[in-house]
Short mmCIF file of C-alpha atoms and ligand atoms in Angstrom, two decimals:
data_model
loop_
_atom_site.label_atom_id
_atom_site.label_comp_id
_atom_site.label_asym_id
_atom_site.label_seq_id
_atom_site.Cartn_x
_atom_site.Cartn_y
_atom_site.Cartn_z
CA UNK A 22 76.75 62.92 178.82
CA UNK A 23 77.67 66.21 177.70
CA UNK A 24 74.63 68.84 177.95
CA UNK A 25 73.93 72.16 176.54
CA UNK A 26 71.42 74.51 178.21
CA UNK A 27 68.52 76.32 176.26
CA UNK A 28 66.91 79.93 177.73
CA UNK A 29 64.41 81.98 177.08
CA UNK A 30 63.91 85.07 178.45
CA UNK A 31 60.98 87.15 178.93
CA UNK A 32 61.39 90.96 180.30
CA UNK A 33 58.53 93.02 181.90
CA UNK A 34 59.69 96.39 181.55
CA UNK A 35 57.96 99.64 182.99
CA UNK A 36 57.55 102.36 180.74
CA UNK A 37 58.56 105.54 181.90
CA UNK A 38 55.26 107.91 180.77
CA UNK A 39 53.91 110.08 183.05
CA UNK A 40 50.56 108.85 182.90
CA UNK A 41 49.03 105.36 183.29
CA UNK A 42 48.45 103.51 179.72
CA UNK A 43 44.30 103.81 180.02
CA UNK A 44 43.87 106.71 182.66
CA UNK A 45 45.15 110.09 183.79
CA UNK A 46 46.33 108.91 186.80
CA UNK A 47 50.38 109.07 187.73
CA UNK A 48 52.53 106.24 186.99
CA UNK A 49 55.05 107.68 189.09
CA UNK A 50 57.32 104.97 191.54
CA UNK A 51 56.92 105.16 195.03
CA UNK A 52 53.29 107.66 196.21
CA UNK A 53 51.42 106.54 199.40
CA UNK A 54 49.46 103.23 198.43
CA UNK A 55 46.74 103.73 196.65
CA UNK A 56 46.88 107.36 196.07
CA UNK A 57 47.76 106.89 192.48
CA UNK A 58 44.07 105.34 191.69
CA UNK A 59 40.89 105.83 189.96
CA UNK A 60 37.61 104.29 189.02
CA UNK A 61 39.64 103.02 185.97
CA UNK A 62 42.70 101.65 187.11
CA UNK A 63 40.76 99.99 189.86
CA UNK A 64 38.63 98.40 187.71
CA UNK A 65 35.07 99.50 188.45
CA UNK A 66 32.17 98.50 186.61
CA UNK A 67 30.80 101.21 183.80
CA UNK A 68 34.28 102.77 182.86
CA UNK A 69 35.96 102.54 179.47
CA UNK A 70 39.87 102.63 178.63
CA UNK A 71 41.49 105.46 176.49
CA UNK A 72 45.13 104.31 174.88
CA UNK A 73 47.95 106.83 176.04
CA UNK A 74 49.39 108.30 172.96
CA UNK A 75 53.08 107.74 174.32
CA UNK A 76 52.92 103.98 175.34
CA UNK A 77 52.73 103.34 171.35
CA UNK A 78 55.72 105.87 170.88
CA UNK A 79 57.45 104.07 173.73
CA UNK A 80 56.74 100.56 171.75
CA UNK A 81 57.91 101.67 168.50
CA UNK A 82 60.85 102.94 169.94
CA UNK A 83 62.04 99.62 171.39
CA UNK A 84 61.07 97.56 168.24
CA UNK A 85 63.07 99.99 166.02
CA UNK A 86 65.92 99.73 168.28
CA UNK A 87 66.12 95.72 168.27
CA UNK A 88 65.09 95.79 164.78
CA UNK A 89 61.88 94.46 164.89
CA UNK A 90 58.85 94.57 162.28
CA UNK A 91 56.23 97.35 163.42
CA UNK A 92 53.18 96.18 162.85
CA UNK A 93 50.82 98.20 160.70
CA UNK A 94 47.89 96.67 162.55
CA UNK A 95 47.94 95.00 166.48
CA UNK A 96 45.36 93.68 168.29
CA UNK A 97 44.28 94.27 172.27
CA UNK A 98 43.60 90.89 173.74
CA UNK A 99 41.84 90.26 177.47
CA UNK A 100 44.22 88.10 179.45
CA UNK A 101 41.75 86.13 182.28
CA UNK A 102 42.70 85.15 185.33
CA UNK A 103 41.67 86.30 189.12
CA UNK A 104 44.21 87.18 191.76
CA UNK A 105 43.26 90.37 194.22
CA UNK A 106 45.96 92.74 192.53
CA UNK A 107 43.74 92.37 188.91
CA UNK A 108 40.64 94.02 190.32
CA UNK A 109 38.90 93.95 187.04
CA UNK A 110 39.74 90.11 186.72
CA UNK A 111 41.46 90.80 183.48
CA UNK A 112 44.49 92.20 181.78
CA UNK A 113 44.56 94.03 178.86
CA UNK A 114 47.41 92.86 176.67
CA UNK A 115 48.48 92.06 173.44
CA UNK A 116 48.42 88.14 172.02
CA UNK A 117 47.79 86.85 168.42
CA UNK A 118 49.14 90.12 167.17
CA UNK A 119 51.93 91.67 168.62
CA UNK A 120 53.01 95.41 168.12
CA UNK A 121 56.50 94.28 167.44
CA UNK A 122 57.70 90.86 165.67
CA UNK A 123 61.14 89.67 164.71
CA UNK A 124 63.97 91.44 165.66
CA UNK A 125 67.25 90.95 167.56
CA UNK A 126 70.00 92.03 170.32
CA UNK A 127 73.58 91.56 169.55
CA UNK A 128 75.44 90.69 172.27
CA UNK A 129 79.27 90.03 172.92
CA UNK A 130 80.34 87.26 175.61
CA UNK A 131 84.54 86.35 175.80
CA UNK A 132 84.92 88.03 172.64
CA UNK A 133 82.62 86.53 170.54
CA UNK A 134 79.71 87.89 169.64
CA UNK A 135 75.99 87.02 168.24
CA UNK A 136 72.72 88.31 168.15
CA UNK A 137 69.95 86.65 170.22
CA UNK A 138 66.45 86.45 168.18
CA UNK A 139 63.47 88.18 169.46
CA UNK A 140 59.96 86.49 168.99
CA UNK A 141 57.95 89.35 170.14
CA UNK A 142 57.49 92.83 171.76
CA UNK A 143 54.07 93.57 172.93
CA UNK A 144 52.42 95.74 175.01
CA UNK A 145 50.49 95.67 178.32
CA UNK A 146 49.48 96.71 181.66
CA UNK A 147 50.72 96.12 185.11
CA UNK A 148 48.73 94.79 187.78
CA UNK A 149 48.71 96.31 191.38
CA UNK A 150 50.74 94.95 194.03
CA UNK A 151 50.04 92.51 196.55
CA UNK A 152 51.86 93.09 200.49
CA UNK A 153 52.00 90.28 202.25
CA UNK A 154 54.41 89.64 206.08
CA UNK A 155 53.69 93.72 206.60
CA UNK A 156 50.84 92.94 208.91
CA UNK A 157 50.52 90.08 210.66
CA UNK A 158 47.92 87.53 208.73
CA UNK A 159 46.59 90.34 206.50
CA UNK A 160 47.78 90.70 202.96
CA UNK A 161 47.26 94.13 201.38
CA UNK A 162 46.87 95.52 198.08
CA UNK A 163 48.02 98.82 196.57
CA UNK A 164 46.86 99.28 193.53
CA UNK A 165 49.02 102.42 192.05
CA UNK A 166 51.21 100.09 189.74
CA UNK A 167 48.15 99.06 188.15
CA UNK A 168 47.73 99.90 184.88
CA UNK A 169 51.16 101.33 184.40
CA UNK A 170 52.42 100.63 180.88
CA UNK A 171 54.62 97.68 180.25
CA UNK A 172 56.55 96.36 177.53
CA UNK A 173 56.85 92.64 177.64
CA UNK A 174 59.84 91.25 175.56
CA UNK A 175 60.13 87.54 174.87
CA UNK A 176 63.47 86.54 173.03
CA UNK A 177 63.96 83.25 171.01
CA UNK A 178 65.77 79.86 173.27
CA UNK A 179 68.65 81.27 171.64
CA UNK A 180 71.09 82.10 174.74
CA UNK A 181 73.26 79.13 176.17
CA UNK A 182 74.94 80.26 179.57
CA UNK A 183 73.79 82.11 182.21
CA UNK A 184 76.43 84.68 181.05
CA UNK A 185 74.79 85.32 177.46
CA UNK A 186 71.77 85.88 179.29
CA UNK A 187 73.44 88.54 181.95
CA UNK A 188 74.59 90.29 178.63
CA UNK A 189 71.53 89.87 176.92
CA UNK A 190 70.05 91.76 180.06
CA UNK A 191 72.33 93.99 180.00
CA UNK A 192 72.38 94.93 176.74
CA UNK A 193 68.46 95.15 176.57
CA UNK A 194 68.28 97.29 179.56
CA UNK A 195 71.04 99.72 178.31
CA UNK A 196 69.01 100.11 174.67
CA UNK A 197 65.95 101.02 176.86
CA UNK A 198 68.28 103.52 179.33
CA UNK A 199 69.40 105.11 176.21
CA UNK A 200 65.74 105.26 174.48
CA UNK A 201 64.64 106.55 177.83
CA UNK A 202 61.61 104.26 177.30
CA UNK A 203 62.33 102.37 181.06
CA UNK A 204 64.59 103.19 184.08
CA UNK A 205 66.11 99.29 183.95
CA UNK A 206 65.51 99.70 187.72
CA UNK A 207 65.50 95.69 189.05
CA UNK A 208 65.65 96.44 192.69
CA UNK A 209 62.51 98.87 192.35
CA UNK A 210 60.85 96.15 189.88
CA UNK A 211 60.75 98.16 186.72
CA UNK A 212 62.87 95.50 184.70
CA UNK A 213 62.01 92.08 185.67
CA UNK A 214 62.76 88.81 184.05
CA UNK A 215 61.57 85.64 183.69
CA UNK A 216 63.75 82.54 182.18
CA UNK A 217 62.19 79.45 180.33
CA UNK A 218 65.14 76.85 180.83
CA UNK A 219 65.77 73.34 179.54
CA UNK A 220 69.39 71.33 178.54
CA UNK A 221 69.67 68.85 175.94
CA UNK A 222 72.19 66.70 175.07
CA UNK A 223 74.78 68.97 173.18
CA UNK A 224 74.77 67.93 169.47
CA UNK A 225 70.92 67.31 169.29
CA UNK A 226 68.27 69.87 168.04
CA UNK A 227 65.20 68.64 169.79
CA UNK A 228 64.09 71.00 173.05
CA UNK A 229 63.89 69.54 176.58
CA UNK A 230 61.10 69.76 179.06
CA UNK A 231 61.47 73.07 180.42
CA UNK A 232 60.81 75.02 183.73
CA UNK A 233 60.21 78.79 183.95
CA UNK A 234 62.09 80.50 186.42
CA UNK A 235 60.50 83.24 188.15
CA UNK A 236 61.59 86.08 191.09
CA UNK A 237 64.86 87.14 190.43
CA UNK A 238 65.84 90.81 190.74
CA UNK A 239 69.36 91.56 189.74
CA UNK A 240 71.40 90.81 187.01
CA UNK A 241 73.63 88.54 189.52
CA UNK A 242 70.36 87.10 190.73
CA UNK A 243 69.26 85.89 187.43
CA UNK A 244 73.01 84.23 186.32
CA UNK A 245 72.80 82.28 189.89
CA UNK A 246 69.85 81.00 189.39
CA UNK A 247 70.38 79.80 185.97
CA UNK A 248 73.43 78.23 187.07
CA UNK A 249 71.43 76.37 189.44
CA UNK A 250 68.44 75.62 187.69
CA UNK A 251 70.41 74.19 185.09
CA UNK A 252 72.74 71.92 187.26
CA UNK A 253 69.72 70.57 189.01
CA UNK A 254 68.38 69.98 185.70
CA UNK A 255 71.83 68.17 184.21
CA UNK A 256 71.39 66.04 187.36
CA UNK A 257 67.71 64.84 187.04
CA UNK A 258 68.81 63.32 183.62
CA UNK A 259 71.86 62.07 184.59
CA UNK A 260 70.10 59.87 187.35
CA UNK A 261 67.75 58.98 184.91
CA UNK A 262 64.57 60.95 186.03
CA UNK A 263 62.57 63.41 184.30
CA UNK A 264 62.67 67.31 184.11
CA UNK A 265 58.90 68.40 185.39
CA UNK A 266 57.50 70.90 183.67
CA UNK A 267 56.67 73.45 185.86
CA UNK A 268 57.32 77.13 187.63
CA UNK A 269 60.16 77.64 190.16
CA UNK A 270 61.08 80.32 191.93
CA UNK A 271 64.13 81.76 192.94
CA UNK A 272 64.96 81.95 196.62
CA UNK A 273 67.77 84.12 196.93
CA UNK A 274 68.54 83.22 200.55
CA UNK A 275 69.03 80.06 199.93
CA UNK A 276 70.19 79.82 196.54
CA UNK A 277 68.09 77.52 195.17
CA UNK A 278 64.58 76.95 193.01
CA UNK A 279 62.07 75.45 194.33
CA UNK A 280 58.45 74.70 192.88
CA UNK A 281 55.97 77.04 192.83
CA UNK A 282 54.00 74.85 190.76
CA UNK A 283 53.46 72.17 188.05
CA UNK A 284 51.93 73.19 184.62
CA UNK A 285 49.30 70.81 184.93
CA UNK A 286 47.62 73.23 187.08
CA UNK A 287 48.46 75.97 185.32
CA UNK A 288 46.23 79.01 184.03
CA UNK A 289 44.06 79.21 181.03
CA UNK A 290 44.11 82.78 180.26
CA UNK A 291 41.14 82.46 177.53
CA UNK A 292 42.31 84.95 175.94
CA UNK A 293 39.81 87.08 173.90
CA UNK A 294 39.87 90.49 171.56
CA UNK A 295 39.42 93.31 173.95
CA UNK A 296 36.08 94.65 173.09
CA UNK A 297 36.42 98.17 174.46
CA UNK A 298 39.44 99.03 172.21
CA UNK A 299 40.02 99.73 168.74
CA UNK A 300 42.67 97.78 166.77
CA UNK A 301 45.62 99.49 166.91
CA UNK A 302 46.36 101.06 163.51
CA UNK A 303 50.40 102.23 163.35
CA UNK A 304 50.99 104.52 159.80
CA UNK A 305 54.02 104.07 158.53
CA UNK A 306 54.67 107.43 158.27
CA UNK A 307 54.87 107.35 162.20
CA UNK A 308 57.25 104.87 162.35
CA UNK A 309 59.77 106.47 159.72
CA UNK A 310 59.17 109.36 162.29
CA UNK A 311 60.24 107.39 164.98
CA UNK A 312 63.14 105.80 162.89
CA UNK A 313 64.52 109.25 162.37
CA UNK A 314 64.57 110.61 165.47
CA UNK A 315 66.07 107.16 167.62
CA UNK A 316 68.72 108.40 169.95
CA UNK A 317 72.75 106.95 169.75
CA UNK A 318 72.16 103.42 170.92
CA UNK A 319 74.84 101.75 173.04
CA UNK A 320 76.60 100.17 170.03
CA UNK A 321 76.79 103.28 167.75
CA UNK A 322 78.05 105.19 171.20
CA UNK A 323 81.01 102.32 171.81
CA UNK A 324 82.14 102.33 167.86
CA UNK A 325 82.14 106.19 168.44
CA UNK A 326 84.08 106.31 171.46
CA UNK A 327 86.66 104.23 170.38
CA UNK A 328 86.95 106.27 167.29
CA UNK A 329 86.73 109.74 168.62
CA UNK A 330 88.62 109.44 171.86
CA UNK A 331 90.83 106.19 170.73
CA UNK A 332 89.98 104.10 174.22
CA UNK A 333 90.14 100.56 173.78
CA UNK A 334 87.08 98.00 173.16
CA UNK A 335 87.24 97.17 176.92
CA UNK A 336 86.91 100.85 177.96
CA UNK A 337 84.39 101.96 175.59
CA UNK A 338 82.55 98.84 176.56
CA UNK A 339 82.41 99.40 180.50
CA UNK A 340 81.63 103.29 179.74
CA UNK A 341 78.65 102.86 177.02
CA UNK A 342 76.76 100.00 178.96
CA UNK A 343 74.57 102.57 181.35
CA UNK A 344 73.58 105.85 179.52
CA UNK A 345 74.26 108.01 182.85
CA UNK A 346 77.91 107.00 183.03
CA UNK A 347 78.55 107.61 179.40
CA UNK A 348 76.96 110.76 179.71
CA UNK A 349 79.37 111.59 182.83
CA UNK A 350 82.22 110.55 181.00
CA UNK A 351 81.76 112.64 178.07
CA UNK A 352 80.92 115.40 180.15
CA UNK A 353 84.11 115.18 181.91
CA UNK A 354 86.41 114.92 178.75
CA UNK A 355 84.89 117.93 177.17
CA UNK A 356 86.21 119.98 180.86
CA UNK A 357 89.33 118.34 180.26
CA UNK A 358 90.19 116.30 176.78
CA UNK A 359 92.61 113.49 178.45
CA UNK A 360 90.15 110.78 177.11
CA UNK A 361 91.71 107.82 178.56
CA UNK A 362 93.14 109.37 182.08
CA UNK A 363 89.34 110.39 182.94
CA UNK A 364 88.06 106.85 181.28
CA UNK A 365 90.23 105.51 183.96
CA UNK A 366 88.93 106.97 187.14
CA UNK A 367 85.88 106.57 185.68
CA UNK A 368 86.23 102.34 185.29
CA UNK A 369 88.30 102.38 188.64
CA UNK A 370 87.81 104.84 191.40
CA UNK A 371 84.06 106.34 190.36
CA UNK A 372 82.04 102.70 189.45
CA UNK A 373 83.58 101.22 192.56
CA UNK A 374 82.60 104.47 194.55
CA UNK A 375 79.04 104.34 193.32
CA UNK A 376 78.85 100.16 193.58
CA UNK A 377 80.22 100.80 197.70
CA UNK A 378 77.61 103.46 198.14
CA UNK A 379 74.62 100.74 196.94
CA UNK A 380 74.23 103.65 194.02
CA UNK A 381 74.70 100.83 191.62
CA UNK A 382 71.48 101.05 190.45
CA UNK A 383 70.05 102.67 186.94
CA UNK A 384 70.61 106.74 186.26
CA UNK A 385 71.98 107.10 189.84
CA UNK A 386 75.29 108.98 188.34
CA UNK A 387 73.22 112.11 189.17
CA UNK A 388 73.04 111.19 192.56
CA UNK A 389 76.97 111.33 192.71
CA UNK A 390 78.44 114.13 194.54
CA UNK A 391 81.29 114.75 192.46
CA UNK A 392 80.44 116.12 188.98
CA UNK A 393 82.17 115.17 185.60
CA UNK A 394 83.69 119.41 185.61
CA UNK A 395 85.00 118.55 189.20
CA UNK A 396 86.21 114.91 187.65
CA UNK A 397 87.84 116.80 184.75
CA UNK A 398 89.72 119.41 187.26
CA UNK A 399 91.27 116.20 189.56
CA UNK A 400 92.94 114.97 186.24
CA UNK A 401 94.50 118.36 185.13
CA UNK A 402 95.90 118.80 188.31
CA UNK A 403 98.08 115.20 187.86
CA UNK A 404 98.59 115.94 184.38
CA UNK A 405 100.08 119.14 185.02
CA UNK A 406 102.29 117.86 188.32
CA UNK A 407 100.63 119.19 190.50
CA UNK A 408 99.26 116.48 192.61
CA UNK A 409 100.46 113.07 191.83
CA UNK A 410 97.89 110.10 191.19
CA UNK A 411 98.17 108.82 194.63
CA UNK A 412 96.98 111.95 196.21
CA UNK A 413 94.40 112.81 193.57
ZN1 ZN B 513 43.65 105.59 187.06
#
């Protein structure tokens, strides 16, 4: 039998405001544990939450960019559950009504391309962070992620390869790199992803039990583990047993999913209107606001650079899919205007130079010793003879 796989994704992704979504407190990456806290964001008893200004910015932002419905009115929903890193024993989220509905990301894989449906963006907090192995027995807890703004982005089962759902990733990330609503920074944990994943037999309509993939953090991560998860899942069928429904998670080391566990026992969240919030009114005169003043998103900047400095798709691909490297790139051709010469040693020498130096993360072009003027100068010098490729 001939199957075709059927994924959801659903991002977390960390805003990047300077203050936590309900406090004053710093939602800055990488303070001493705990330092980043107060009675708020730990969840004591007698304090109330006040909505950061810029989270809703940050939220229209992305919906206007995958062309999503803003929604005139959204609700704040308490998400139940206990675990130690939720000190208040709930989340504050969004459920029945969304900030964002609709929209879609376009995305091209071999050449073809077609947009993958969005079902929702909503908006959230972030819980604290549980250390466990640091220790011995102990498990720890620092709470300065909590209550840092997230957006949570849920696509339609609209991708069909693990590759459509690396360039989905991609693609999503860039849009928020270029909004500069998120840093797209897997390794750190401010993009993370979770994949809802079922085949069917190709032909049919009907959706297969699925399983939701959890704990993958890199793109390459995420296309392995879909490639397994959906070979394990071809197999099951093809020996004639069941797909559970359940959670798996990704071990990297080994490169497989295993479960973490079955839905049966999953959560009920009982969710419930957040009392201590206002609905969330949105005027549409701040969203044609917003519209107006979106940044070049990675689309408009790869139709312009292929225009303007007559590189071909592939090259104005590769240089438009992180913001910092376009950015470099156009910084170097305005030093020196040899468009494709620099968009060379930019694809070749400089991303493999970064990528050896583990700088392959996101906006870590400024980290790069060599900058785009110094770039620029290299290329003169071989375009006027006096160095030849080779020793440039
Ligand atoms: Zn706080």
């Amino acid at each position: 039998m001939d199957y075709e796989p059927v994924i959801g994704l659903e991002v977390h992704a960390e805003m990047l405001t300077q203050s936590k979504i309900f406090c004053g407190c710093s939602a800055k990456f990488g303070a001493p544990p705990n330092e980043n806290t107060c009675p708020l964001c730990l969840g004591l008893p007698g304090v109330l939450p006040v909505l950061n200004r810029r989270v809703v910015e940050f939220a229209i932002k992305a919906g206007l960019a995958t062309h999503c419905t803003i929604a005139p009115v959204s609700r704040w929903a308490r998400k139940n559950y206990f675990y130690p890193d939720l000190p208040k024993g709930y989340q504050i989220s969004q459920y029945e009504l969304p900030i964002c509905v609709g929209g879609h990301i376009d995305i091209a894989v071999d050449g073809a391309t077609k947009a993958v449906r969005l079902t929702r963006i909503h908006i959230e907090e972030d819980t604290g962070k549980n250390i466990h192995d640091q220790h011995g027995d102990a498990s720890l807890v620092d709470y300065n992620r909590s209550g840092v703004p997230l957006l949570e982005i849920v696509s339609e089962p609209d991708i069909r390869s693990s590759a459509e759902a690396g360039a989905y990733l991609r693609k999503l990330r860039a849009i928020l790199q270029y909004l500069e609503v998120c840093d797209g920074n897997m390794e750190e944990g401010s993009f993370r992803c979770d994949a809802n994943v079922s085949v069917r037999p190709r032909g049919t309509t009907t959706l297969g039990t699925k399983a939701e993939v959890k704990n993958m953090n890199s793109f390459r991560s995420v296309e392995r583990a879909l490639e397994y998860e959906i070979a394990r899942q071809i197999d099951l069928l093809n020996s004639g047993e069941r797909v559970a429904q359940e959670t798996r998670l990704w071990d990297a080391d080994r490169e497989v999913t295993r479960s973490m566990r079955s839905k049966e026992s999953a959560h009920d969240y009982r969710y419930f209107p957040e009392p201590d919030l206002l609905p969330l009114e949105v005027p549409e005169q701040w969203v044609t606001e917003m519209r107006g003043a979106l940044p070049e998103l990675p689309d408009a900047r790869r139709e312009r650079f292929m225009r303007d400095y007559a590189l071909p798709v592939y090259d104005a691909e590769v240089l438009t899919a992180r913001k910092d490297i376009a950015d470099y790139f156009e910084a170097a051709v305005r030093a020196h205007p040899n468009a494709k010469a620099i968009s060379n040693w930019v694809m070749g020498d400089v991303l493999r130079a970064i990528h050896d130096r583990k700088l392959d993360t996101a906006l870590v072009i400024r980290d790069w010793p060599v900058a785009p003027e110094h770039l620029a100068a290299l290329v003169r010098l071989i375009d006027n003879d006096t160095i030849s490729g080779k020793i440039a």
